Amino acid sequence: DNVHTQSLTFGKEGTGFLSTPAKAGGVVGGLTFTTANDAPDRTPVSFELYGSNNSINGPFALIWADEIADFKQALPWPPLTMNTTPIRFTNTKAYDHYKLVFTAIRDPSAANSMQIAEVEFLGVPEGGWPPQVSAGDDRIVILPYTSVKLDGIVEYYGNDPQLLTMEWSVQSEIGRAHV
């Protein structure tokens, strides 16, 4: 939990790390990534996560491969900032050892390496991840223990508004936020 550290690897794409969590036997069902402090061209934009119950040297089974959507946008993601688009996946198998490989970086022609400040392995919550719900273009559904970034009018109908954290910007004076 220190975003002011960074992992810098001069191998660029196809590099990563091996990890043996202190508490063995957990089921990893999500990841977070935090960008490093400089050179956004080095930021990874896709990954593969593998698991092994034999040894830290494998053999490994592929758990999930995906893009880091926030880091792959047209403009670079801010330095020392964690992704906000959830990276959650279906996995029911616990592993003792993990291998994370970064399969692509933001701009391999401009970068001489790959760098990341922090990676967090997320355990699957009891009962699974909350559903991702879309209520259409003009409305959103806010579920407990989730965060939402949006522009526009916010109307919250619920029993626990003190648990609600919102970030938004007003695009016009037509709408007001109601909490």
Tab-separated table of N, CA and C in Angstrom:
chain	number	residue	atom	x	y	z
A	1	ASP	N	0.827	-1.196	0.000
A	1	ASP	CA	0.000	0.000	0.000
A	1	ASP	C	0.866	1.253	0.000
A	2	ASN	N	1.687	1.392	-1.022
A	2	ASN	CA	2.515	2.589	-1.138
A	2	ASN	C	2.685	2.893	-2.624
A	3	VAL	N	1.886	3.829	-3.124
A	3	VAL	CA	1.934	4.148	-4.553
A	3	VAL	C	3.192	4.913	-4.939
A	4	HIS	N	3.987	5.345	-3.955
A	4	HIS	CA	5.197	6.089	-4.263
A	4	HIS	C	6.390	5.164	-4.535
A	5	THR	N	6.145	3.878	-4.551
A	5	THR	CA	7.157	2.929	-5.009
A	5	THR	C	6.810	2.590	-6.447
A	6	GLN	N	7.716	1.986	-7.161
A	6	GLN	CA	7.371	1.571	-8.513
A	6	GLN	C	8.202	0.366	-8.910
A	7	SER	N	7.617	-0.420	-9.790
A	7	SER	CA	8.326	-1.520	-10.414
A	7	SER	C	8.656	-1.074	-11.830
A	8	LEU	N	9.935	-1.071	-12.158
A	8	LEU	CA	10.409	-0.667	-13.476
A	8	LEU	C	11.154	-1.848	-14.082
A	9	THR	N	10.710	-2.290	-15.268
A	9	THR	CA	11.298	-3.442	-15.931
A	9	THR	C	11.662	-3.056	-17.349
A	10	PHE	N	12.902	-3.264	-17.739
A	10	PHE	CA	13.347	-2.860	-19.067
A	10	PHE	C	12.967	-3.847	-20.164
A	11	GLY	N	12.217	-4.887	-19.816
A	11	GLY	CA	11.773	-5.841	-20.822
A	11	GLY	C	10.534	-5.416	-21.577
A	12	LYS	N	9.890	-4.323	-21.153
A	12	LYS	CA	8.658	-3.818	-21.755
A	12	LYS	C	7.562	-4.876	-21.754
A	13	GLU	N	7.002	-5.188	-22.928
A	13	GLU	CA	5.881	-6.118	-23.014
A	13	GLU	C	6.325	-7.549	-22.708
A	14	GLY	N	5.437	-8.286	-22.055
A	14	GLY	CA	5.752	-9.664	-21.694
A	14	GLY	C	6.486	-9.787	-20.371
A	15	THR	N	6.642	-8.687	-19.655
A	15	THR	CA	7.283	-8.724	-18.341
A	15	THR	C	6.222	-8.729	-17.258
A	16	GLY	N	6.628	-8.982	-16.037
A	16	GLY	CA	5.693	-9.006	-14.923
A	16	GLY	C	6.383	-9.463	-13.664
A	17	PHE	N	5.632	-10.184	-12.838
A	17	PHE	CA	6.219	-10.657	-11.578
A	17	PHE	C	5.496	-11.897	-11.091
A	18	LEU	N	6.169	-12.597	-10.174
A	18	LEU	CA	5.617	-13.756	-9.487
A	18	LEU	C	5.288	-13.337	-8.063
A	19	SER	N	4.226	-13.909	-7.489
A	19	SER	CA	3.821	-13.534	-6.137
A	19	SER	C	3.278	-14.742	-5.391
A	20	THR	N	3.693	-14.860	-4.133
A	20	THR	CA	3.119	-15.833	-3.220
A	20	THR	C	2.488	-15.052	-2.079
A	21	PRO	N	1.153	-14.935	-2.058
A	21	PRO	CA	0.505	-14.161	-1.005
A	21	PRO	C	0.807	-14.725	0.387
A	22	ALA	N	0.846	-13.845	1.370
A	22	ALA	CA	1.109	-14.252	2.744
A	22	ALA	C	0.045	-15.217	3.238
A	23	LYS	N	-1.189	-15.016	2.806
A	23	LYS	CA	-2.286	-15.904	3.180
A	23	LYS	C	-2.620	-16.767	1.972
A	24	ALA	N	-2.207	-18.012	2.018
A	24	ALA	CA	-2.430	-18.925	0.891
A	24	ALA	C	-3.895	-19.348	0.826
A	25	GLY	N	-4.308	-19.757	-0.350
A	25	GLY	CA	-5.629	-20.344	-0.518
A	25	GLY	C	-6.742	-19.365	-0.809
A	26	GLY	N	-6.411	-18.102	-1.063
A	26	GLY	CA	-7.449	-17.139	-1.398
A	26	GLY	C	-7.816	-17.203	-2.868
A	27	VAL	N	-9.057	-16.902	-3.172
A	27	VAL	CA	-9.525	-16.876	-4.545
A	27	VAL	C	-9.430	-15.435	-5.048
A	28	VAL	N	-8.597	-15.204	-6.053
A	28	VAL	CA	-8.464	-13.877	-6.641
A	28	VAL	C	-9.524	-13.724	-7.723
A	29	GLY	N	-10.313	-12.665	-7.600
A	29	GLY	CA	-11.377	-12.419	-8.563
A	29	GLY	C	-11.378	-11.006	-9.115
A	30	GLY	N	-10.287	-10.277	-8.867
A	30	GLY	CA	-10.201	-8.921	-9.391
A	30	GLY	C	-8.819	-8.343	-9.152
A	31	LEU	N	-8.535	-7.255	-9.822
A	31	LEU	CA	-7.241	-6.581	-9.707
A	31	LEU	C	-7.446	-5.079	-9.735
A	32	THR	N	-6.538	-4.355	-9.081
A	32	THR	CA	-6.429	-2.919	-9.298
A	32	THR	C	-4.989	-2.633	-9.677
A	33	PHE	N	-4.810	-1.573	-10.456
A	33	PHE	CA	-3.485	-1.145	-10.884
A	33	PHE	C	-3.357	0.349	-10.611
A	34	THR	N	-2.177	0.791	-10.217
A	34	THR	CA	-1.903	2.208	-10.000
A	34	THR	C	-0.727	2.608	-10.874
A	35	THR	N	-0.909	3.682	-11.638
A	35	THR	CA	0.146	4.160	-12.528
A	35	THR	C	1.341	4.661	-11.725
A	36	ALA	N	2.505	4.603	-12.337
A	36	ALA	CA	3.728	5.089	-11.702
A	36	ALA	C	3.802	6.606	-11.822
A	37	ASN	N	4.908	7.166	-11.352
A	37	ASN	CA	5.014	8.616	-11.203
A	37	ASN	C	5.404	9.381	-12.465
A	38	ASP	N	5.861	8.716	-13.509
A	38	ASP	CA	6.308	9.451	-14.691
A	38	ASP	C	6.176	8.583	-15.939
A	39	ALA	N	6.518	9.115	-17.080
A	39	ALA	CA	6.597	8.402	-18.357
A	39	ALA	C	5.365	7.522	-18.640
A	40	PRO	N	4.222	8.146	-18.961
A	40	PRO	CA	3.013	7.359	-19.210
A	40	PRO	C	3.130	6.373	-20.368
A	41	ASP	N	4.098	6.566	-21.261
A	41	ASP	CA	4.280	5.603	-22.358
A	41	ASP	C	4.619	4.210	-21.841
A	42	ARG	N	5.174	4.126	-20.631
A	42	ARG	CA	5.577	2.841	-20.042
A	42	ARG	C	4.436	2.110	-19.332
A	43	THR	N	3.283	2.750	-19.198
A	43	THR	CA	2.170	2.190	-18.432
A	43	THR	C	1.585	0.966	-19.129
A	44	PRO	N	1.390	-0.140	-18.401
A	44	PRO	CA	0.774	-1.320	-19.020
A	44	PRO	C	-0.696	-1.066	-19.344
A	45	VAL	N	-1.157	-1.659	-20.441
A	45	VAL	CA	-2.550	-1.500	-20.857
A	45	VAL	C	-3.274	-2.834	-20.993
A	46	SER	N	-2.550	-3.943	-20.827
A	46	SER	CA	-3.200	-5.259	-20.822
A	46	SER	C	-2.355	-6.222	-20.001
A	47	PHE	N	-2.994	-7.304	-19.562
A	47	PHE	CA	-2.327	-8.243	-18.654
A	47	PHE	C	-2.878	-9.649	-18.833
A	48	GLU	N	-2.130	-10.597	-18.284
A	48	GLU	CA	-2.573	-11.985	-18.119
A	48	GLU	C	-2.233	-12.386	-16.696
A	49	LEU	N	-3.188	-12.996	-16.006
A	49	LEU	CA	-2.979	-13.482	-14.641
A	49	LEU	C	-3.034	-15.001	-14.648
A	50	TYR	N	-2.014	-15.609	-14.047
A	50	TYR	CA	-1.900	-17.062	-13.972
A	50	TYR	C	-1.822	-17.496	-12.513
A	51	GLY	N	-2.191	-18.754	-12.247
A	51	GLY	CA	-2.080	-19.306	-10.901
A	51	GLY	C	-1.444	-20.679	-10.920
A	52	SER	N	-0.810	-21.037	-9.782
A	52	SER	CA	-0.199	-22.357	-9.630
A	52	SER	C	-0.335	-22.821	-8.184
A	53	ASN	N	-0.575	-24.089	-8.011
A	53	ASN	CA	-0.563	-24.682	-6.675
A	53	ASN	C	0.629	-25.612	-6.496
A	54	ASN	N	1.522	-25.684	-7.500
A	54	ASN	CA	2.701	-26.547	-7.421
A	54	ASN	C	3.878	-25.821	-6.799
A	55	SER	N	4.293	-24.710	-7.415
A	55	SER	CA	5.421	-23.951	-6.883
A	55	SER	C	5.406	-22.556	-7.477
A	56	ILE	N	6.244	-21.683	-6.960
A	56	ILE	CA	6.363	-20.332	-7.475
A	56	ILE	C	6.874	-20.339	-8.917
A	57	ASN	N	7.478	-21.450	-9.342
A	57	ASN	CA	7.983	-21.583	-10.705
A	57	ASN	C	6.998	-22.279	-11.645
A	58	GLY	N	5.778	-22.549	-11.147
A	58	GLY	CA	4.750	-23.163	-11.987
A	58	GLY	C	4.731	-24.670	-11.895
A	59	PRO	N	4.073	-25.289	-12.823
A	59	PRO	CA	3.428	-24.731	-14.008
A	59	PRO	C	2.204	-23.880	-13.644
A	60	PHE	N	1.894	-22.932	-14.509
A	60	PHE	CA	0.820	-21.978	-14.263
A	60	PHE	C	-0.355	-22.204	-15.198
A	61	ALA	N	-1.557	-21.942	-14.680
A	61	ALA	CA	-2.780	-21.993	-15.476
A	61	ALA	C	-3.303	-20.565	-15.644
A	62	LEU	N	-3.736	-20.233	-16.847
A	62	LEU	CA	-4.288	-18.906	-17.106
A	62	LEU	C	-5.601	-18.741	-16.341
A	63	ILE	N	-5.698	-17.671	-15.554
A	63	ILE	CA	-6.926	-17.347	-14.831
A	63	ILE	C	-7.743	-16.331	-15.626
A	64	TRP	N	-7.068	-15.256	-16.084
A	64	TRP	CA	-7.782	-14.188	-16.777
A	64	TRP	C	-6.804	-13.346	-17.590
A	65	ALA	N	-7.246	-12.866	-18.717
A	65	ALA	CA	-6.486	-11.934	-19.556
A	65	ALA	C	-7.437	-10.813	-19.949
A	66	ASP	N	-6.946	-9.569	-19.887
A	66	ASP	CA	-7.840	-8.452	-20.159
A	66	ASP	C	-7.036	-7.184	-20.420
A	67	GLU	N	-7.744	-6.141	-20.822
A	67	GLU	CA	-7.154	-4.814	-20.954
A	67	GLU	C	-7.366	-4.044	-19.659
A	68	ILE	N	-6.540	-3.046	-19.429
A	68	ILE	CA	-6.741	-2.102	-18.326
A	68	ILE	C	-7.362	-0.882	-18.994
A	69	ALA	N	-8.681	-0.865	-19.053
A	69	ALA	CA	-9.416	0.111	-19.870
A	69	ALA	C	-9.038	1.556	-19.547
A	70	ASP	N	-8.917	1.891	-18.283
A	70	ASP	CA	-8.601	3.274	-17.912
A	70	ASP	C	-7.242	3.704	-18.446
A	71	PHE	N	-6.287	2.804	-18.449
A	71	PHE	CA	-4.925	3.137	-18.879
A	71	PHE	C	-4.791	3.178	-20.396
A	72	LYS	N	-5.784	2.635	-21.105
A	72	LYS	CA	-5.711	2.545	-22.572
A	72	LYS	C	-6.477	3.671	-23.266
A	73	GLN	N	-7.001	4.614	-22.526
A	73	GLN	CA	-7.758	5.724	-23.112
A	73	GLN	C	-6.862	6.608	-23.977
A	74	ALA	N	-7.487	7.517	-24.734
A	74	ALA	CA	-6.743	8.398	-25.641
A	74	ALA	C	-5.725	9.256	-24.893
A	75	LEU	N	-6.104	9.805	-23.752
A	75	LEU	CA	-5.183	10.606	-22.943
A	75	LEU	C	-4.583	9.745	-21.846
A	76	PRO	N	-3.331	9.979	-21.475
A	76	PRO	CA	-2.706	9.187	-20.417
A	76	PRO	C	-3.451	9.315	-19.088
A	77	TRP	N	-3.521	8.220	-18.365
A	77	TRP	CA	-4.103	8.203	-17.023
A	77	TRP	C	-3.163	8.988	-16.104
A	78	PRO	N	-3.683	9.750	-15.142
A	78	PRO	CA	-2.805	10.552	-14.285
A	78	PRO	C	-1.791	9.706	-13.503
A	79	PRO	N	-0.612	10.269	-13.223
A	79	PRO	CA	0.393	9.541	-12.443
A	79	PRO	C	-0.101	9.225	-11.035
A	80	LEU	N	0.373	8.109	-10.504
A	80	LEU	CA	0.066	7.681	-9.135
A	80	LEU	C	-1.432	7.585	-8.878
A	81	THR	N	-2.176	7.110	-9.890
A	81	THR	CA	-3.630	7.026	-9.789
A	81	THR	C	-4.095	5.620	-10.117
A	82	MET	N	-4.940	5.079	-9.245
A	82	MET	CA	-5.473	3.733	-9.432
A	82	MET	C	-6.579	3.754	-10.492
A	83	ASN	N	-6.714	2.645	-11.221
A	83	ASN	CA	-7.800	2.519	-12.185
A	83	ASN	C	-9.142	2.585	-11.447
A	84	THR	N	-10.157	3.125	-12.117
A	84	THR	CA	-11.486	3.184	-11.502
A	84	THR	C	-12.475	2.232	-12.167
A	85	THR	N	-12.207	1.835	-13.403
A	85	THR	CA	-13.071	0.846	-14.052
A	85	THR	C	-12.767	-0.511	-13.424
A	86	PRO	N	-13.774	-1.161	-12.843
A	86	PRO	CA	-13.510	-2.423	-12.140
A	86	PRO	C	-12.906	-3.484	-13.058
A	87	ILE	N	-11.923	-4.180	-12.543
A	87	ILE	CA	-11.377	-5.351	-13.229
A	87	ILE	C	-11.739	-6.536	-12.343
A	88	ARG	N	-12.859	-7.132	-12.667
A	88	ARG	CA	-13.382	-8.274	-11.912
A	88	ARG	C	-13.590	-9.413	-12.888
A	89	PHE	N	-13.417	-10.624	-12.402
A	89	PHE	CA	-13.553	-11.763	-13.294
A	89	PHE	C	-14.021	-12.979	-12.528
A	90	THR	N	-14.487	-13.962	-13.284
A	90	THR	CA	-14.968	-15.205	-12.698
A	90	THR	C	-13.788	-16.132	-12.457
A	91	ASN	N	-13.589	-16.475	-11.210
A	91	ASN	CA	-12.565	-17.437	-10.828
A	91	ASN	C	-13.021	-18.079	-9.528
A	92	THR	N	-13.088	-19.377	-9.495
A	92	THR	CA	-13.515	-20.070	-8.275
A	92	THR	C	-12.389	-20.890	-7.649
A	93	LYS	N	-11.226	-20.889	-8.282
A	93	LYS	CA	-10.122	-21.721	-7.806
A	93	LYS	C	-9.096	-20.899	-7.043
A	94	ALA	N	-8.750	-21.379	-5.856
A	94	ALA	CA	-7.711	-20.740	-5.048
A	94	ALA	C	-6.339	-21.231	-5.506
A	95	TYR	N	-5.382	-20.319	-5.535
A	95	TYR	CA	-4.010	-20.660	-5.904
A	95	TYR	C	-3.064	-20.179	-4.814
A	96	ASP	N	-1.946	-20.891	-4.666
A	96	ASP	CA	-0.914	-20.504	-3.701
A	96	ASP	C	0.088	-19.531	-4.299
A	97	HIS	N	0.234	-19.536	-5.628
A	97	HIS	CA	1.226	-18.702	-6.307
A	97	HIS	C	0.579	-18.072	-7.545
A	98	TYR	N	1.009	-16.848	-7.853
A	98	TYR	CA	0.455	-16.135	-8.995
A	98	TYR	C	1.570	-15.570	-9.865
A	99	LYS	N	1.279	-15.485	-11.161
A	99	LYS	CA	2.170	-14.830	-12.111
A	99	LYS	C	1.333	-13.809	-12.866
A	100	LEU	N	1.788	-12.557	-12.863
A	100	LEU	CA	1.115	-11.498	-13.591
A	100	LEU	C	2.047	-11.028	-14.701
A	101	VAL	N	1.560	-11.079	-15.937
A	101	VAL	CA	2.346	-10.688	-17.101
A	101	VAL	C	1.649	-9.508	-17.769
A	102	PHE	N	2.403	-8.442	-18.023
A	102	PHE	CA	1.877	-7.291	-18.752
A	102	PHE	C	2.160	-7.511	-20.230
A	103	THR	N	1.096	-7.702	-21.004
A	103	THR	CA	1.235	-8.107	-22.402
A	103	THR	C	1.352	-6.936	-23.368
A	104	ALA	N	1.034	-5.725	-22.913
A	104	ALA	CA	1.173	-4.544	-23.773
A	104	ALA	C	1.341	-3.311	-22.897
A	105	ILE	N	2.104	-2.343	-23.414
A	105	ILE	CA	2.244	-1.055	-22.743
A	105	ILE	C	1.676	0.033	-23.633
A	106	ARG	N	1.483	1.196	-23.072
A	106	ARG	CA	0.794	2.295	-23.758
A	106	ARG	C	1.436	2.673	-25.098
A	107	ASP	N	2.744	2.861	-25.141
A	107	ASP	CA	3.411	3.232	-26.391
A	107	ASP	C	4.784	2.559	-26.460
A	108	PRO	N	4.838	1.325	-26.955
A	108	PRO	CA	6.102	0.589	-26.971
A	108	PRO	C	7.178	1.237	-27.836
A	109	SER	N	6.787	2.012	-28.841
A	109	SER	CA	7.801	2.648	-29.678
A	109	SER	C	8.481	3.819	-28.973
A	110	ALA	N	7.797	4.452	-28.018
A	110	ALA	CA	8.372	5.588	-27.294
A	110	ALA	C	8.966	5.185	-25.946
A	111	ALA	N	8.566	4.038	-25.418
A	111	ALA	CA	9.006	3.622	-24.086
A	111	ALA	C	10.223	2.715	-24.170
A	112	ASN	N	11.058	2.766	-23.148
A	112	ASN	CA	12.205	1.859	-23.069
A	112	ASN	C	12.005	0.795	-21.997
A	113	SER	N	10.807	0.788	-21.360
A	113	SER	CA	10.565	-0.127	-20.259
A	113	SER	C	9.079	-0.152	-19.928
A	114	MET	N	8.722	-0.925	-18.917
A	114	MET	CA	7.367	-0.980	-18.374
A	114	MET	C	7.458	-0.568	-16.917
A	115	GLN	N	6.467	0.217	-16.450
A	115	GLN	CA	6.466	0.594	-15.038
A	115	GLN	C	5.051	0.623	-14.485
A	116	ILE	N	4.940	0.266	-13.229
A	116	ILE	CA	3.667	0.283	-12.506
A	116	ILE	C	3.980	0.597	-11.047
A	117	ALA	N	3.123	1.374	-10.395
A	117	ALA	CA	3.367	1.730	-8.998
A	117	ALA	C	2.845	0.660	-8.051
A	118	GLU	N	1.654	0.145	-8.325
A	118	GLU	CA	1.071	-0.817	-7.393
A	118	GLU	C	0.089	-1.722	-8.121
A	119	VAL	N	0.044	-2.973	-7.681
A	119	VAL	CA	-0.932	-3.949	-8.143
A	119	VAL	C	-1.578	-4.538	-6.897
A	120	GLU	N	-2.894	-4.623	-6.913
A	120	GLU	CA	-3.612	-5.209	-5.778
A	120	GLU	C	-4.423	-6.394	-6.271
A	121	PHE	N	-4.238	-7.535	-5.641
A	121	PHE	CA	-5.025	-8.724	-5.923
A	121	PHE	C	-6.263	-8.654	-5.037
A	122	LEU	N	-7.447	-8.766	-5.626
A	122	LEU	CA	-8.691	-8.653	-4.873
A	122	LEU	C	-9.326	-10.019	-4.687
A	123	GLY	N	-9.634	-10.336	-3.444
A	123	GLY	CA	-10.371	-11.560	-3.158
A	123	GLY	C	-11.828	-11.388	-3.548
A	124	VAL	N	-12.471	-12.467	-3.906
A	124	VAL	CA	-13.886	-12.425	-4.259
A	124	VAL	C	-14.690	-12.262	-2.972
A	125	PRO	N	-15.551	-11.232	-2.890
A	125	PRO	CA	-16.347	-11.049	-1.684
A	125	PRO	C	-17.283	-12.231	-1.444
A	126	GLU	N	-17.594	-12.467	-0.182
A	126	GLU	CA	-18.543	-13.528	0.151
A	126	GLU	C	-19.853	-13.227	-0.554
A	127	GLY	N	-20.384	-14.191	-1.282
A	127	GLY	CA	-21.600	-13.985	-2.048
A	127	GLY	C	-21.349	-13.474	-3.457
A	128	GLY	N	-20.068	-13.220	-3.791
A	128	GLY	CA	-19.725	-12.767	-5.137
A	128	GLY	C	-19.741	-11.256	-5.278
A	129	TRP	N	-19.346	-10.790	-6.459
A	129	TRP	CA	-19.327	-9.357	-6.747
A	129	TRP	C	-20.749	-8.843	-6.869
A	130	PRO	N	-21.000	-7.578	-6.479
A	130	PRO	CA	-22.331	-7.028	-6.716
A	130	PRO	C	-22.583	-6.929	-8.212
A	131	PRO	N	-23.834	-7.018	-8.622
A	131	PRO	CA	-24.122	-6.944	-10.059
A	131	PRO	C	-23.809	-5.558	-10.606
A	132	GLN	N	-23.406	-5.517	-11.865
A	132	GLN	CA	-23.235	-4.241	-12.550
A	132	GLN	C	-24.543	-3.984	-13.283
A	133	VAL	N	-25.177	-2.879	-12.950
A	133	VAL	CA	-26.520	-2.602	-13.438
A	133	VAL	C	-26.518	-1.338	-14.272
A	134	SER	N	-27.185	-1.381	-15.402
A	134	SER	CA	-27.385	-0.183	-16.209
A	134	SER	C	-28.867	0.138	-16.222
A	135	ALA	N	-29.201	1.389	-15.928
A	135	ALA	CA	-30.599	1.815	-15.942
A	135	ALA	C	-30.868	2.739	-17.124
A	136	GLY	N	-30.043	2.679	-18.140
A	136	GLY	CA	-30.233	3.514	-19.316
A	136	GLY	C	-29.282	4.697	-19.330
A	137	ASP	N	-29.354	5.479	-20.403
A	137	ASP	CA	-28.439	6.598	-20.592
A	137	ASP	C	-28.620	7.720	-19.591
A	138	ASP	N	-29.852	7.958	-19.142
A	138	ASP	CA	-30.122	9.111	-18.295
A	138	ASP	C	-30.177	8.775	-16.811
A	139	ARG	N	-30.084	7.530	-16.448
A	139	ARG	CA	-30.190	7.139	-15.050
A	139	ARG	C	-29.097	6.128	-14.723
A	140	ILE	N	-28.717	6.118	-13.457
A	140	ILE	CA	-27.779	5.115	-12.991
A	140	ILE	C	-28.341	4.468	-11.740
A	141	VAL	N	-27.876	3.306	-11.447
A	141	VAL	CA	-28.225	2.623	-10.213
A	141	VAL	C	-26.960	2.568	-9.375
A	142	ILE	N	-27.058	3.015	-8.129
A	142	ILE	CA	-25.908	3.017	-7.241
A	142	ILE	C	-26.092	1.887	-6.232
A	143	LEU	N	-25.174	0.951	-6.250
A	143	LEU	CA	-25.229	-0.182	-5.343
A	143	LEU	C	-24.354	0.083	-4.127
A	144	PRO	N	-24.646	-0.554	-3.004
A	144	PRO	CA	-23.803	-0.349	-1.809
A	144	PRO	C	-22.350	-0.707	-2.095
A	145	TYR	N	-21.442	0.044	-1.492
A	145	TYR	CA	-19.998	-0.200	-1.560
A	145	TYR	C	-19.458	-0.096	-2.983
A	146	THR	N	-20.026	0.789	-3.772
A	146	THR	CA	-19.521	1.031	-5.114
A	146	THR	C	-19.273	2.524	-5.271
A	147	SER	N	-18.490	2.899	-6.252
A	147	SER	CA	-18.299	4.312	-6.555
A	147	SER	C	-18.689	4.538	-8.001
A	148	VAL	N	-19.173	5.730	-8.279
A	148	VAL	CA	-19.642	6.071	-9.612
A	148	VAL	C	-19.094	7.439	-9.959
A	149	LYS	N	-18.522	7.578	-11.140
A	149	LYS	CA	-18.136	8.890	-11.649
A	149	LYS	C	-19.102	9.220	-12.769
A	150	LEU	N	-19.709	10.413	-12.695
A	150	LEU	CA	-20.704	10.760	-13.687
A	150	LEU	C	-20.784	12.264	-13.856
A	151	ASP	N	-21.413	12.677	-14.938
A	151	ASP	CA	-21.739	14.072	-15.188
A	151	ASP	C	-23.256	14.158	-15.257
A	152	GLY	N	-23.849	15.152	-14.592
A	152	GLY	CA	-25.285	15.360	-14.716
A	152	GLY	C	-25.976	15.456	-13.389
A	153	ILE	N	-27.248	15.122	-13.389
A	153	ILE	CA	-28.103	15.205	-12.211
A	153	ILE	C	-28.034	13.878	-11.468
A	154	VAL	N	-27.918	13.969	-10.159
A	154	VAL	CA	-27.885	12.765	-9.332
A	154	VAL	C	-29.072	12.795	-8.387
A	155	GLU	N	-29.905	11.785	-8.465
A	155	GLU	CA	-30.988	11.631	-7.501
A	155	GLU	C	-30.777	10.283	-6.836
A	156	TYR	N	-30.652	10.305	-5.517
A	156	TYR	CA	-30.400	9.075	-4.768
A	156	TYR	C	-31.636	8.733	-3.961
A	157	TYR	N	-32.173	7.544	-4.174
A	157	TYR	CA	-33.313	7.066	-3.419
A	157	TYR	C	-32.854	5.839	-2.660
A	158	GLY	N	-32.574	6.000	-1.410
A	158	GLY	CA	-32.073	4.879	-0.625
A	158	GLY	C	-32.149	5.177	0.850
A	159	ASN	N	-31.756	4.209	1.656
A	159	ASN	CA	-31.844	4.331	3.098
A	159	ASN	C	-30.568	4.832	3.746
A	160	ASP	N	-29.442	4.813	3.045
A	160	ASP	CA	-28.155	5.132	3.654
A	160	ASP	C	-27.391	6.181	2.857
A	161	PRO	N	-27.906	7.418	2.734
A	161	PRO	CA	-27.174	8.407	1.941
A	161	PRO	C	-25.827	8.784	2.545
A	162	GLN	N	-25.620	8.525	3.839
A	162	GLN	CA	-24.314	8.835	4.430
A	162	GLN	C	-23.227	7.917	3.877
A	163	LEU	N	-23.587	6.800	3.267
A	163	LEU	CA	-22.614	5.894	2.679
A	163	LEU	C	-22.289	6.263	1.235
A	164	LEU	N	-22.993	7.239	0.695
A	164	LEU	CA	-22.860	7.585	-0.708
A	164	LEU	C	-21.731	8.595	-0.915
A	165	THR	N	-20.795	8.264	-1.781
A	165	THR	CA	-19.748	9.194	-2.181
A	165	THR	C	-19.922	9.452	-3.663
A	166	MET	N	-19.974	10.731	-4.030
A	166	MET	CA	-20.197	11.060	-5.432
A	166	MET	C	-19.161	12.055	-5.908
A	167	GLU	N	-18.798	11.934	-7.182
A	167	GLU	CA	-17.988	12.927	-7.863
A	167	GLU	C	-18.717	13.255	-9.151
A	168	TRP	N	-18.909	14.553	-9.426
A	168	TRP	CA	-19.536	14.930	-10.670
A	168	TRP	C	-19.171	16.353	-11.019
A	169	SER	N	-19.428	16.709	-12.257
A	169	SER	CA	-19.235	18.086	-12.691
A	169	SER	C	-20.492	18.526	-13.416
A	170	VAL	N	-20.832	19.799	-13.278
A	170	VAL	CA	-22.016	20.343	-13.921
A	170	VAL	C	-21.618	20.812	-15.318
A	171	GLN	N	-22.294	20.304	-16.332
A	171	GLN	CA	-22.016	20.683	-17.712
A	171	GLN	C	-22.836	21.897	-18.130
A	172	SER	N	-23.938	22.159	-17.415
A	172	SER	CA	-24.770	23.322	-17.704
A	172	SER	C	-25.470	23.714	-16.412
A	173	GLU	N	-26.117	24.840	-16.417
A	173	GLU	CA	-26.832	25.287	-15.231
A	173	GLU	C	-28.247	24.724	-15.179
A	174	ILE	N	-28.610	23.883	-16.098
A	174	ILE	CA	-29.974	23.335	-16.162
A	174	ILE	C	-30.231	22.393	-14.995
A	175	GLY	N	-29.271	21.544	-14.684
A	175	GLY	CA	-29.498	20.524	-13.671
A	175	GLY	C	-28.824	20.851	-12.350
A	176	ARG	N	-29.358	20.311	-11.273
A	176	ARG	CA	-28.761	20.427	-9.943
A	176	ARG	C	-28.679	19.031	-9.348
A	177	ALA	N	-27.730	18.831	-8.489
A	177	ALA	CA	-27.606	17.534	-7.812
A	177	ALA	C	-28.513	17.516	-6.598
A	178	HIS	N	-29.238	16.427	-6.439
A	178	HIS	CA	-30.112	16.229	-5.279
A	178	HIS	C	-29.633	15.002	-4.527
A	179	VAL	N	-29.335	15.146	-3.249
A	179	VAL	CA	-28.906	13.990	-2.457
A	179	VAL	C	-29.876	13.773	-1.332
